Amino acid sequence: MTLTAEAALVRSVVHYLGQAEHLLAKLECEPEAKALLAIQLAPDSFDTGFHLAVAIQFAARALCQPVGADIPEIEEPCSLTSLRNLHSAVAEAIVKAPRPDWTVNVKHTAGEAQLEQSSADYVARFALPNMLFHLTMAYAGLRHGGVRLGKADFDGQHEY
């Protein structure tokens, strides 16, 4: 099967949305899930729950924003319930959204920067990397809190 670059981008976003769900499932097994979600790796950083929420939301930002579809909002403070609800809403939004026209430009904000990128460039160089950054930060917060996670829990491909 030949996989286009565009299809690979979509599959990558969907795959890592699944990995975020995997981290949620791991969290549900932890008796101190609320405390784990509150972990900050640095005093001026987001907490683990918010990083996980942003990672989940970035899946919708990647695949819904280029086609003008609604992006589910993050409910704060983040809890297992709000994260589950966000994940479900994002997964549903992605299924309903048409696939992007990879040549259409997306106007968006990155911090304080105002950017305009083609849909393909936006997903490849902004949305997916940001999704992975926030997923990594959530993973790191959970590991720091003592949750037994390995590389396979992050990428869903390794086996040990």
XYZ file of C-alpha atoms in Angstrom:
160
model
C 0.000 0.000 0.000
C 1.312 3.405 -0.954
C 0.883 6.018 1.732
C 0.876 9.664 0.687
C 2.550 12.275 2.845
C -0.855 13.801 3.535
C -2.338 10.475 4.630
C 0.706 9.906 6.842
C 0.058 13.247 8.563
C -3.567 12.331 9.255
C -2.627 8.852 10.476
C 0.065 10.304 12.745
C -2.348 12.748 14.368
C -4.943 10.010 14.884
C -2.299 7.589 16.194
C -1.022 10.017 18.830
C -4.583 10.895 19.829
C -4.835 7.161 20.555
C -1.667 7.344 22.623
C -3.168 10.190 24.643
C -6.139 7.891 25.288
C -3.666 5.198 26.371
C -2.185 7.601 28.943
C -5.705 8.353 30.176
C -6.327 4.626 30.620
C -3.098 4.341 32.617
C -4.141 7.303 34.765
C -7.498 5.698 35.515
C -5.598 2.858 37.216
C -3.755 5.251 39.513
C -5.261 5.894 42.966
C -3.733 9.392 43.041
C -4.773 10.451 39.521
C -5.869 13.924 40.657
C -2.456 14.609 42.211
C -0.701 13.255 39.109
C -2.658 15.634 36.871
C -1.511 18.555 39.051
C 2.225 17.855 38.643
C 4.252 20.710 37.189
C 7.755 19.978 35.947
C 8.746 23.607 36.549
C 7.049 26.337 38.591
C 6.138 28.330 35.462
C 4.919 25.384 33.366
C 1.479 23.951 32.706
C 0.461 21.052 34.907
C 0.349 17.520 33.530
C -3.418 17.529 33.096
C -3.381 20.707 31.030
C -0.500 19.393 28.881
C -2.548 16.266 28.204
C -5.611 18.367 27.365
C -3.617 20.537 24.957
C -2.146 17.431 23.283
C -5.645 16.025 22.809
C -7.020 19.327 21.540
C -4.145 19.656 19.045
C -5.512 16.630 17.196
C -8.624 18.703 16.438
C -6.577 21.793 15.756
C -4.573 19.753 13.234
C -7.461 18.164 11.356
C -10.456 20.426 12.048
C -9.021 23.934 11.915
C -7.907 23.679 8.248
C -11.484 22.846 7.187
C -13.191 25.344 9.495
C -14.724 22.684 11.755
C -15.292 23.426 15.440
C -12.524 22.621 17.889
C -13.670 21.310 21.292
C -12.720 23.537 24.215
C -10.568 22.503 27.160
C -12.457 22.450 30.463
C -10.379 23.630 33.389
C -9.340 22.457 35.856
C -8.499 19.237 34.064
C -9.791 16.041 35.602
C -10.012 12.477 34.350
C -13.642 13.134 33.463
C -12.971 16.377 31.591
C -10.041 14.795 29.753
C -12.172 11.780 28.759
C -14.917 14.127 27.561
C -12.429 16.216 25.589
C -10.910 13.104 24.019
C -14.343 11.852 22.961
C -15.320 15.249 21.545
C -12.053 15.559 19.601
C -12.288 12.020 18.221
C -15.877 12.699 17.108
C -14.936 16.052 15.555
C -12.132 14.428 13.567
C -14.422 11.692 12.244
C -17.020 14.263 11.140
C -14.566 16.722 9.586
C -13.804 16.440 5.886
C -10.170 15.825 5.022
C -8.231 19.057 4.518
C -7.464 20.581 1.168
C -3.721 20.585 1.699
C -3.217 23.702 -0.418
C -5.595 25.971 1.535
C -3.873 28.358 3.939
C -4.508 28.302 7.672
C -4.206 31.517 9.673
C -3.382 30.895 13.304
C -1.564 32.130 16.372
C 1.577 30.551 17.810
C 2.144 32.219 21.162
C 2.122 35.844 20.084
C 3.101 35.164 16.467
C 0.453 35.493 13.779
C 1.118 32.848 11.130
C -0.292 31.727 7.809
C 0.705 28.317 6.440
C -0.616 25.875 3.879
C -2.698 23.168 5.561
C 0.020 20.572 4.952
C 2.742 22.820 6.381
C 0.496 23.770 9.302
C -0.106 20.123 10.259
C 3.479 18.952 9.591
C 5.389 21.832 11.166
C 3.014 23.296 13.725
C 0.064 21.189 14.880
C 1.635 17.709 15.017
C 4.900 18.908 16.639
C 2.905 20.859 19.234
C 0.701 17.839 19.886
C 3.818 15.732 20.439
C 5.434 18.389 22.643
C 2.433 18.516 24.978
C 2.035 14.732 24.937
C 5.717 14.431 25.872
C 5.319 16.921 28.712
C 2.284 15.014 30.023
C 4.231 11.740 29.764
C 7.184 13.322 31.613
C 4.903 14.634 34.371
C 3.342 11.208 34.843
C 6.752 9.518 34.906
C 7.980 12.113 37.392
C 4.947 11.281 39.533
C 5.874 7.602 39.582
C 3.537 6.184 36.939
C 5.154 3.139 35.366
C 5.433 4.160 31.730
C 7.889 3.206 29.035
C 8.605 4.204 25.467
C 5.886 1.840 24.225
C 3.333 3.810 26.254
C 4.382 6.954 24.401
C 4.716 5.785 20.824
C 2.595 2.645 20.813
C 5.134 0.822 18.684
C 7.965 -0.366 20.882
C 7.788 -3.664 22.701
C 10.006 -4.625 25.601
